[in-house]
PDB file of C-alpha atoms in Angstrom:
ATOM      1  CA  UNK Y   1      42.183  48.627  33.531  1.00 45.00           C
ATOM      2  CA  UNK Y   2      43.178  44.987  33.469  1.00 48.00           C
ATOM      3  CA  UNK Y   3      42.598  42.684  30.521  1.00 49.00           C
ATOM      4  CA  UNK Y   4      39.172  41.037  30.503  1.00 51.00           C
ATOM      5  CA  UNK Y   5      39.321  37.375  31.387  1.00 51.00           C
ATOM      6  CA  UNK Y   6      37.596  34.814  29.145  1.00 52.00           C
ATOM      7  CA  UNK Y   7      37.279  32.047  31.693  1.00 52.00           C
ATOM      8  CA  UNK Y   8      34.752  29.222  31.952  1.00 55.00           C
ATOM      9  CA  UNK Y   9      32.349  31.511  33.767  1.00 53.00           C
ATOM     10  CA  UNK Y  10      32.347  34.382  31.299  1.00 57.00           C
ATOM     11  CA  UNK Y  11      29.655  35.056  28.740  1.00 58.00           C
ATOM     12  CA  UNK Y  12      32.181  35.284  25.894  1.00 59.00           C
ATOM     13  CA  UNK Y  13      33.574  31.857  26.740  1.00 49.00           C
ATOM     14  CA  UNK Y  14      30.102  30.316  26.785  1.00 49.00           C
ATOM     15  CA  UNK Y  15      29.250  31.968  23.469  1.00 54.00           C
ATOM     16  CA  UNK Y  16      32.439  30.658  21.839  1.00 57.00           C
ATOM     17  CA  UNK Y  17      31.716  27.144  23.101  1.00 51.00           C
ATOM     18  CA  UNK Y  18      28.184  27.320  21.708  1.00 53.00           C
ATOM     19  CA  UNK Y  19      29.550  28.420  18.338  1.00 55.00           C
ATOM     20  CA  UNK Y  20      32.081  25.563  18.397  1.00 48.00           C
ATOM     21  CA  UNK Y  21      29.401  23.004  19.226  1.00 50.00           C
ATOM     22  CA  UNK Y  22      27.190  24.390  16.455  1.00 48.00           C
ATOM     23  CA  UNK Y  23      30.013  24.139  13.934  1.00 44.00           C
ATOM     24  CA  UNK Y  24      30.757  20.565  15.015  1.00 45.00           C
ATOM     25  CA  UNK Y  25      27.085  19.665  14.652  1.00 47.00           C
ATOM     26  CA  UNK Y  26      27.052  21.051  11.100  1.00 41.00           C
ATOM     27  CA  UNK Y  27      30.238  19.137  10.248  1.00 41.00           C
ATOM     28  CA  UNK Y  28      28.793  15.891  11.645  1.00 47.00           C
ATOM     29  CA  UNK Y  29      25.634  16.400   9.590  1.00 47.00           C
ATOM     30  CA  UNK Y  30      27.620  17.024   6.415  1.00 46.00           C
ATOM     31  CA  UNK Y  31      29.914  14.036   7.058  1.00 46.00           C
ATOM     32  CA  UNK Y  32      26.922  11.758   7.665  1.00 50.00           C
ATOM     33  CA  UNK Y  33      25.262  12.966   4.464  1.00 49.00           C
ATOM     34  CA  UNK Y  34      28.447  12.350   2.464  1.00 47.00           C
ATOM     35  CA  UNK Y  35      29.090   8.929   4.057  1.00 49.00           C
ATOM     36  CA  UNK Y  36      25.621   7.592   3.368  1.00 54.00           C
ATOM     37  CA  UNK Y  37      25.644   5.646   0.114  1.00 75.00           C
ATOM     38  CA  UNK Y  38      22.573   3.499   0.534  1.00 86.00           C
ATOM     39  CA  UNK Y  39      20.792   5.116  -2.403  1.00 88.00           C
ATOM     40  CA  UNK Y  40      22.847   2.859  -4.689  1.00 90.00           C
ATOM     41  CA  UNK Y  41      21.596  -0.523  -3.369  1.00 92.00           C
ATOM     42  CA  UNK Y  42      18.058   0.882  -3.374  1.00 94.00           C
ATOM     43  CA  UNK Y  43      18.364   1.795  -7.067  1.00 93.00           C
ATOM     44  CA  UNK Y  44      20.168  -1.447  -7.878  1.00 95.00           C
ATOM     45  CA  UNK Y  45      17.615  -3.779  -6.326  1.00 95.00           C
ATOM     46  CA  UNK Y  46      14.785  -1.645  -7.661  1.00 95.00           C
ATOM     47  CA  UNK Y  47      16.156  -2.128 -11.180  1.00 95.00           C
ATOM     48  CA  UNK Y  48      16.771  -5.847 -10.580  1.00 96.00           C
ATOM     49  CA  UNK Y  49      13.195  -6.206  -9.358  1.00 96.00           C
ATOM     50  CA  UNK Y  50      11.817  -4.504 -12.467  1.00 94.00           C
ATOM     51  CA  UNK Y  51      14.063  -6.699 -14.628  1.00 95.00           C
ATOM     52  CA  UNK Y  52      12.476  -9.783 -13.063  1.00 93.00           C
ATOM     53  CA  UNK Y  53       8.991  -8.947 -14.394  1.00 92.00           C
ATOM     54  CA  UNK Y  54       9.257 -11.179 -17.522  1.00 90.00           C
ATOM     55  CA  UNK Y  55       9.852 -14.170 -15.227  1.00 89.00           C
ATOM     56  CA  UNK Y  56       6.571 -13.499 -13.416  1.00 88.00           C
ATOM     57  CA  UNK Y  57       4.543 -13.446 -16.626  1.00 83.00           C
ATOM     58  CA  UNK Y  58       2.698 -16.748 -16.947  1.00 71.00           C
ATOM     59  CA  UNK Y  59       3.291 -18.404 -20.286  1.00 52.00           C
ATOM     60  CA  UNK Y  60       0.242 -20.645 -19.838  1.00 49.00           C
ATOM     61  CA  UNK Y  61      -1.994 -19.305 -17.049  1.00 46.00           C
ATOM     62  CA  UNK Y  62      -4.598 -21.670 -15.569  1.00 46.00           C
ATOM     63  CA  UNK Y  63      -8.087 -21.464 -17.053  1.00 46.00           C
ATOM     64  CA  UNK Y  64      -9.700 -21.288 -13.608  1.00 48.00           C
ATOM     65  CA  UNK Y  65      -8.464 -20.623 -10.105  1.00 44.00           C
ATOM     66  CA  UNK Y  66      -7.332 -23.897  -8.592  1.00 45.00           C
ATOM     67  CA  UNK Y  67      -6.494 -25.559 -11.929  1.00 44.00           C
ATOM     68  CA  UNK Y  68      -2.801 -25.793 -11.112  1.00 40.00           C
ATOM     69  CA  UNK Y  69      -1.123 -28.166  -8.703  1.00 39.00           C
ATOM     70  CA  UNK Y  70       1.026 -26.597  -6.010  1.00 38.00           C
ATOM     71  CA  UNK Y  71       4.405 -28.289  -6.140  1.00 41.00           C
ATOM     72  CA  UNK Y  72       8.078 -27.526  -6.000  1.00 40.00           C
ATOM     73  CA  UNK Y  73       9.336 -25.090  -8.651  1.00 41.00           C
ATOM     74  CA  UNK Y  74      12.103 -27.390  -9.798  1.00 42.00           C
ATOM     75  CA  UNK Y  75      15.207 -28.706  -8.072  1.00 41.00           C
ATOM     76  CA  UNK Y  76      17.029 -25.351  -7.934  1.00 52.00           C
ATOM     77  CA  UNK Y  77      15.056 -23.412  -5.317  1.00 72.00           C
ATOM     78  CA  UNK Y  78      11.297 -23.301  -4.779  1.00 76.00           C
ATOM     79  CA  UNK Y  79      11.915 -20.577  -2.170  1.00 83.00           C
ATOM     80  CA  UNK Y  80      13.170 -18.235  -4.899  1.00 86.00           C
ATOM     81  CA  UNK Y  81      11.065 -19.512  -7.779  1.00 83.00           C
ATOM     82  CA  UNK Y  82       7.539 -19.798  -6.409  1.00 79.00           C
ATOM     83  CA  UNK Y  83       5.122 -22.443  -7.650  1.00 73.00           C
ATOM     84  CA  UNK Y  84       4.393 -23.487 -11.245  1.00 64.00           C
ATOM     85  CA  UNK Y  85       1.363 -21.776 -12.715  1.00 56.00           C
ATOM     86  CA  UNK Y  86       2.132 -18.537 -10.886  1.00 60.00           C
ATOM     87  CA  UNK Y  87       5.641 -17.753 -12.165  1.00 65.00           C
ATOM     88  CA  UNK Y  88       7.962 -18.624 -15.019  1.00 60.00           C
ATOM     89  CA  UNK Y  89      10.311 -21.581 -14.821  1.00 66.00           C
ATOM     90  CA  UNK Y  90      13.570 -19.605 -14.698  1.00 85.00           C
ATOM     91  CA  UNK Y  91      12.625 -17.253 -11.865  1.00 89.00           C
ATOM     92  CA  UNK Y  92      14.698 -19.079  -9.234  1.00 88.00           C
ATOM     93  CA  UNK Y  93      17.819 -18.968 -11.400  1.00 89.00           C
ATOM     94  CA  UNK Y  94      17.287 -15.275 -12.033  1.00 93.00           C
ATOM     95  CA  UNK Y  95      17.000 -14.416  -8.350  1.00 94.00           C
ATOM     96  CA  UNK Y  96      20.032 -16.519  -7.421  1.00 92.00           C
ATOM     97  CA  UNK Y  97      22.111 -14.482  -9.854  1.00 93.00           C
ATOM     98  CA  UNK Y  98      20.392 -11.169  -9.015  1.00 95.00           C
ATOM     99  CA  UNK Y  99      20.719 -11.445  -5.223  1.00 95.00           C
ATOM    100  CA  UNK Y 100      24.333 -12.610  -5.175  1.00 93.00           C
ATOM    101  CA  UNK Y 101      25.357 -10.385  -8.103  1.00 94.00           C
ATOM    102  CA  UNK Y 102      23.596  -7.403  -6.537  1.00 94.00           C
ATOM    103  CA  UNK Y 103      25.383  -8.082  -3.267  1.00 92.00           C
ATOM    104  CA  UNK Y 104      28.749  -8.131  -5.051  1.00 93.00           C
ATOM    105  CA  UNK Y 105      28.000  -4.880  -6.882  1.00 94.00           C
ATOM    106  CA  UNK Y 106      26.907  -3.239  -3.627  1.00 91.00           C
ATOM    107  CA  UNK Y 107      30.126  -4.304  -1.925  1.00 88.00           C
ATOM    108  CA  UNK Y 108      32.167  -2.860  -4.791  1.00 90.00           C
ATOM    109  CA  UNK Y 109      30.099   0.349  -4.584  1.00 87.00           C
ATOM    110  CA  UNK Y 110      30.742   0.805  -0.854  1.00 86.00           C
ATOM    111  CA  UNK Y 111      34.453   0.138  -1.359  1.00 85.00           C
ATOM    112  CA  UNK Y 112      34.638   2.764  -4.136  1.00 85.00           C
ATOM    113  CA  UNK Y 113      32.442   5.190  -2.193  1.00 78.00           C
ATOM    114  CA  UNK Y 114      34.663   4.910   0.904  1.00 77.00           C
ATOM    115  CA  UNK Y 115      37.794   5.632  -1.148  1.00 78.00           C
ATOM    116  CA  UNK Y 116      36.122   8.650  -2.771  1.00 71.00           C
ATOM    117  CA  UNK Y 117      34.762  10.346   0.359  1.00 67.00           C
ATOM    118  CA  UNK Y 118      37.316   9.061   2.862  1.00 60.00           C
ATOM    119  CA  UNK Y 119      34.628   7.672   5.199  1.00 56.00           C
ATOM    120  CA  UNK Y 120      33.934   3.967   5.632  1.00 58.00           C
ATOM    121  CA  UNK Y 121      30.521   2.406   6.197  1.00 65.00           C
ATOM    122  CA  UNK Y 122      30.897  -0.897   8.031  1.00 72.00           C
ATOM    123  CA  UNK Y 123      28.064  -2.702   6.281  1.00 76.00           C
ATOM    124  CA  UNK Y 124      29.139  -6.247   7.159  1.00 82.00           C
ATOM    125  CA  UNK Y 125      25.765  -6.953   8.807  1.00 86.00           C
ATOM    126  CA  UNK Y 126      24.065  -6.210   5.485  1.00 89.00           C
ATOM    127  CA  UNK Y 127      26.360  -8.532   3.551  1.00 89.00           C
ATOM    128  CA  UNK Y 128      26.068 -11.350   6.108  1.00 91.00           C
ATOM    129  CA  UNK Y 129      22.270 -11.077   6.188  1.00 92.00           C
ATOM    130  CA  UNK Y 130      21.963 -11.204   2.403  1.00 92.00           C
ATOM    131  CA  UNK Y 131      24.381 -14.130   2.029  1.00 93.00           C
ATOM    132  CA  UNK Y 132      22.914 -16.211   4.864  1.00 93.00           C
ATOM    133  CA  UNK Y 133      19.294 -15.794   3.750  1.00 92.00           C
ATOM    134  CA  UNK Y 134      20.066 -16.383   0.063  1.00 92.00           C
ATOM    135  CA  UNK Y 135      22.159 -19.480   0.731  1.00 90.00           C
ATOM    136  CA  UNK Y 136      19.512 -20.789   3.137  1.00 88.00           C
ATOM    137  CA  UNK Y 137      16.823 -20.277   0.477  1.00 87.00           C
ATOM    138  CA  UNK Y 138      18.916 -22.311  -1.953  1.00 86.00           C
ATOM    139  CA  UNK Y 139      20.035 -25.207   0.265  1.00 83.00           C
ATOM    140  CA  UNK Y 140      17.123 -25.778   2.676  1.00 80.00           C
ATOM    141  CA  UNK Y 141      14.615 -27.206   0.128  1.00 78.00           C
ATOM    142  CA  UNK Y 142      16.873 -30.031  -1.127  1.00 74.00           C
ATOM    143  CA  UNK Y 143      18.184 -30.705   2.371  1.00 74.00           C
ATOM    144  CA  UNK Y 144      14.668 -30.990   3.787  1.00 70.00           C
ATOM    145  CA  UNK Y 145      13.989 -33.865   1.392  1.00 69.00           C
ATOM    146  CA  UNK Y 146      16.915 -35.878   2.753  1.00 68.00           C
ATOM    147  CA  UNK Y 147      16.376 -38.574   5.424  1.00 68.00           C
ATOM    148  CA  UNK Y 148      16.551 -37.295   8.992  1.00 66.00           C
ATOM    149  CA  UNK Y 149      16.152 -33.604   8.094  1.00 63.00           C
ATOM    150  CA  UNK Y 150      12.412 -33.259   8.607  1.00 64.00           C
ATOM    151  CA  UNK Y 151      13.078 -30.687  11.322  1.00 62.00           C
ATOM    152  CA  UNK Y 152      13.993 -28.218   8.561  1.00 65.00           C
ATOM    153  CA  UNK Y 153      10.299 -27.860   7.771  1.00 66.00           C
ATOM    154  CA  UNK Y 154      10.027 -25.754  10.933  1.00 64.00           C
ATOM    155  CA  UNK Y 155      12.186 -22.994   9.390  1.00 65.00           C
ATOM    156  CA  UNK Y 156      10.521 -22.935   5.970  1.00 70.00           C
ATOM    157  CA  UNK Y 157       8.656 -19.695   5.111  1.00 72.00           C
ATOM    158  CA  UNK Y 158       5.374 -21.344   4.118  1.00 74.00           C
ATOM    159  CA  UNK Y 159       3.022 -19.129   2.113  1.00 78.00           C
ATOM    160  CA  UNK Y 160       5.741 -16.503   1.602  1.00 83.00           C
ATOM    161  CA  UNK Y 161       7.161 -18.575  -1.271  1.00 83.00           C
ATOM    162  CA  UNK Y 162       3.966 -19.318  -3.222  1.00 84.00           C
ATOM    163  CA  UNK Y 163       4.044 -16.246  -5.514  1.00 86.00           C
ATOM    164  CA  UNK Y 164       7.814 -16.249  -5.986  1.00 88.00           C
ATOM    165  CA  UNK Y 165       8.193 -13.062  -3.942  1.00 92.00           C
ATOM    166  CA  UNK Y 166      10.372 -14.450  -1.140  1.00 93.00           C
ATOM    167  CA  UNK Y 167      13.428 -12.679  -2.676  1.00 95.00           C
ATOM    168  CA  UNK Y 168      11.701  -9.407  -1.725  1.00 96.00           C
ATOM    169  CA  UNK Y 169      11.638 -10.572   1.894  1.00 95.00           C
ATOM    170  CA  UNK Y 170      15.373 -11.329   1.707  1.00 95.00           C
ATOM    171  CA  UNK Y 171      16.042  -7.840   0.323  1.00 96.00           C
ATOM    172  CA  UNK Y 172      13.871  -6.270   3.047  1.00 96.00           C
ATOM    173  CA  UNK Y 173      15.769  -8.035   5.853  1.00 95.00           C
ATOM    174  CA  UNK Y 174      19.081  -7.020   4.290  1.00 94.00           C
ATOM    175  CA  UNK Y 175      18.006  -3.373   3.997  1.00 94.00           C
ATOM    176  CA  UNK Y 176      17.011  -3.332   7.665  1.00 95.00           C
ATOM    177  CA  UNK Y 177      20.499  -4.598   8.512  1.00 93.00           C
ATOM    178  CA  UNK Y 178      22.004  -1.914   6.248  1.00 91.00           C
ATOM    179  CA  UNK Y 179      19.923   0.774   7.994  1.00 91.00           C
ATOM    180  CA  UNK Y 180      21.479  -0.290  11.296  1.00 89.00           C
ATOM    181  CA  UNK Y 181      24.969  -0.201   9.762  1.00 85.00           C
ATOM    182  CA  UNK Y 182      24.356   3.223   8.211  1.00 84.00           C
ATOM    183  CA  UNK Y 183      22.681   4.548  11.389  1.00 82.00           C
ATOM    184  CA  UNK Y 184      20.064   6.003   9.052  1.00 85.00           C
ATOM    185  CA  UNK Y 185      16.497   6.657  10.188  1.00 87.00           C
ATOM    186  CA  UNK Y 186      15.464   7.462   6.608  1.00 88.00           C
ATOM    187  CA  UNK Y 187      16.746   4.119   5.333  1.00 90.00           C
ATOM    188  CA  UNK Y 188      15.067   2.327   8.243  1.00 93.00           C
ATOM    189  CA  UNK Y 189      11.733   3.922   7.279  1.00 94.00           C
ATOM    190  CA  UNK Y 190      12.248   2.937   3.634  1.00 94.00           C
ATOM    191  CA  UNK Y 191      13.173  -0.614   4.657  1.00 95.00           C
ATOM    192  CA  UNK Y 192      10.083  -0.934   6.864  1.00 96.00           C
ATOM    193  CA  UNK Y 193       7.819   0.336   4.065  1.00 96.00           C
ATOM    194  CA  UNK Y 194       9.509  -2.032   1.655  1.00 97.00           C
ATOM    195  CA  UNK Y 195       9.094  -4.947   4.070  1.00 96.00           C
ATOM    196  CA  UNK Y 196       5.380  -4.153   4.267  1.00 96.00           C
ATOM    197  CA  UNK Y 197       5.149  -4.101   0.460  1.00 96.00           C
ATOM    198  CA  UNK Y 198       7.095  -7.370   0.241  1.00 95.00           C
ATOM    199  CA  UNK Y 199       4.771  -9.104   2.714  1.00 95.00           C
ATOM    200  CA  UNK Y 200       1.687  -7.737   0.961  1.00 94.00           C
ATOM    201  CA  UNK Y 201       3.009  -8.974  -2.394  1.00 92.00           C
ATOM    202  CA  UNK Y 202       3.687 -12.385  -0.843  1.00 91.00           C
ATOM    203  CA  UNK Y 203       0.298 -12.919   0.790  1.00 92.00           C
ATOM    204  CA  UNK Y 204      -2.146 -11.068  -1.479  1.00 90.00           C
ATOM    205  CA  UNK Y 205      -2.871 -10.618  -5.186  1.00 87.00           C
ATOM    206  CA  UNK Y 206      -2.603  -6.848  -5.638  1.00 89.00           C
ATOM    207  CA  UNK Y 207      -4.363  -7.149  -8.973  1.00 86.00           C
ATOM    208  CA  UNK Y 208      -7.596  -7.529  -6.966  1.00 87.00           C
ATOM    209  CA  UNK Y 209      -7.260  -3.915  -5.817  1.00 84.00           C
ATOM    210  CA  UNK Y 210      -6.694  -2.798  -9.403  1.00 81.00           C
ATOM    211  CA  UNK Y 211      -9.812  -4.697 -10.485  1.00 79.00           C
ATOM    212  CA  UNK Y 212     -11.892  -2.835  -7.890  1.00 83.00           C
ATOM    213  CA  UNK Y 213     -10.557   0.421  -9.347  1.00 80.00           C
ATOM    214  CA  UNK Y 214     -11.633  -0.616 -12.812  1.00 78.00           C
ATOM    215  CA  UNK Y 215      -8.182  -1.559 -14.124  1.00 78.00           C
ATOM    216  CA  UNK Y 216      -7.885  -4.947 -15.763  1.00 77.00           C
ATOM    217  CA  UNK Y 217      -4.814  -6.935 -16.772  1.00 75.00           C
ATOM    218  CA  UNK Y 218      -4.462  -9.922 -19.083  1.00 75.00           C
ATOM    219  CA  UNK Y 219      -4.456 -13.256 -17.199  1.00 71.00           C
ATOM    220  CA  UNK Y 220      -0.757 -13.785 -17.907  1.00 70.00           C
ATOM    221  CA  UNK Y 221       0.160 -10.472 -16.231  1.00 75.00           C
ATOM    222  CA  UNK Y 222      -1.735 -10.956 -12.968  1.00 79.00           C
ATOM    223  CA  UNK Y 223       1.501 -11.185 -10.923  1.00 83.00           C
ATOM    224  CA  UNK Y 224       3.092  -8.015 -12.317  1.00 87.00           C
ATOM    225  CA  UNK Y 225       1.555  -5.589  -9.730  1.00 90.00           C
ATOM    226  CA  UNK Y 226       3.038  -7.738  -6.942  1.00 92.00           C
ATOM    227  CA  UNK Y 227       6.466  -7.005  -8.417  1.00 93.00           C
ATOM    228  CA  UNK Y 228       5.981  -3.347  -9.290  1.00 93.00           C
ATOM    229  CA  UNK Y 229       4.819  -2.255  -5.811  1.00 94.00           C
ATOM    230  CA  UNK Y 230       8.034  -3.271  -3.968  1.00 95.00           C
ATOM    231  CA  UNK Y 231      10.114  -1.903  -6.844  1.00 95.00           C
ATOM    232  CA  UNK Y 232       8.308   1.436  -6.602  1.00 95.00           C
ATOM    233  CA  UNK Y 233       9.114   1.673  -2.892  1.00 96.00           C
ATOM    234  CA  UNK Y 234      12.819   1.074  -3.583  1.00 95.00           C
ATOM    235  CA  UNK Y 235      13.070   3.578  -6.430  1.00 93.00           C
ATOM    236  CA  UNK Y 236      11.167   6.247  -4.497  1.00 94.00           C
ATOM    237  CA  UNK Y 237      13.345   5.710  -1.429  1.00 91.00           C
ATOM    238  CA  UNK Y 238      16.483   5.924  -3.565  1.00 89.00           C
ATOM    239  CA  UNK Y 239      15.361   9.199  -5.153  1.00 88.00           C
ATOM    240  CA  UNK Y 240      14.602  10.710  -1.743  1.00 85.00           C
ATOM    241  CA  UNK Y 241      17.936   9.504  -0.316  1.00 78.00           C
ATOM    242  CA  UNK Y 242      19.891  10.943  -3.241  1.00 73.00           C
ATOM    243  CA  UNK Y 243      18.086  14.285  -2.955  1.00 76.00           C
ATOM    244  CA  UNK Y 244      18.790  14.486   0.798  1.00 68.00           C
ATOM    245  CA  UNK Y 245      22.435  13.563   0.204  1.00 64.00           C
ATOM    246  CA  UNK Y 246      22.850  16.310  -2.405  1.00 61.00           C
ATOM    247  CA  UNK Y 247      21.196  18.854  -0.092  1.00 57.00           C
ATOM    248  CA  UNK Y 248      23.379  17.804   2.847  1.00 51.00           C
ATOM    249  CA  UNK Y 249      26.554  17.975   0.778  1.00 51.00           C
ATOM    250  CA  UNK Y 250      25.684  21.483  -0.426  1.00 48.00           C
ATOM    251  CA  UNK Y 251      24.795  22.749   3.052  1.00 48.00           C
TER     252      UNK Y 251
END
């Protein structure tokens, strides 16, 4: 009898191709799990957000709602610092250092991570988004007060800056850009949830919900829940991402 042929039409050939495709799929899954390093910026900005809490504590809260005058939070950056009476005076300086320093640390992390695993994540969209939005938040307020620059008022974020939570919006936009660079659905979901928390913290006093549940905070700490909610989303997303990465690497 002649030797059995394993040509394109044979069952053995089809079975071997299916096995090869399955093995390639497993390898792609493992490589993607190893390449993903977005848990680090989630942890980093979660920690930086928690570290900002002292700057949101009001040293001299108003006696009644409406007792403070809404004005610029100093010459540095009202976009990052909120309005007096709602945040501390050094909040803008903190977020300038935290956003740009966090961006630098994230870049170093991705460089080290790429050398360790041998796979590069091209996260330039994340870096550009963070830099552009942070620089714009710093330079637009003083520029808008110069003669002939009134048109800049059209690009100002309005009520988003009142509570000093606009840095959360910058982080949310940057994480969405990082999700695109990482091609990660999980990170995209985390970024969307975080964006929702950032917008809620910018437009609403979350302490009102706590009051309805019977939890009360001192007047000076009324802004703290608006900081903790976005931070909780980041830390939870980071923990889930790290767990999935460890499971994928072990698979």
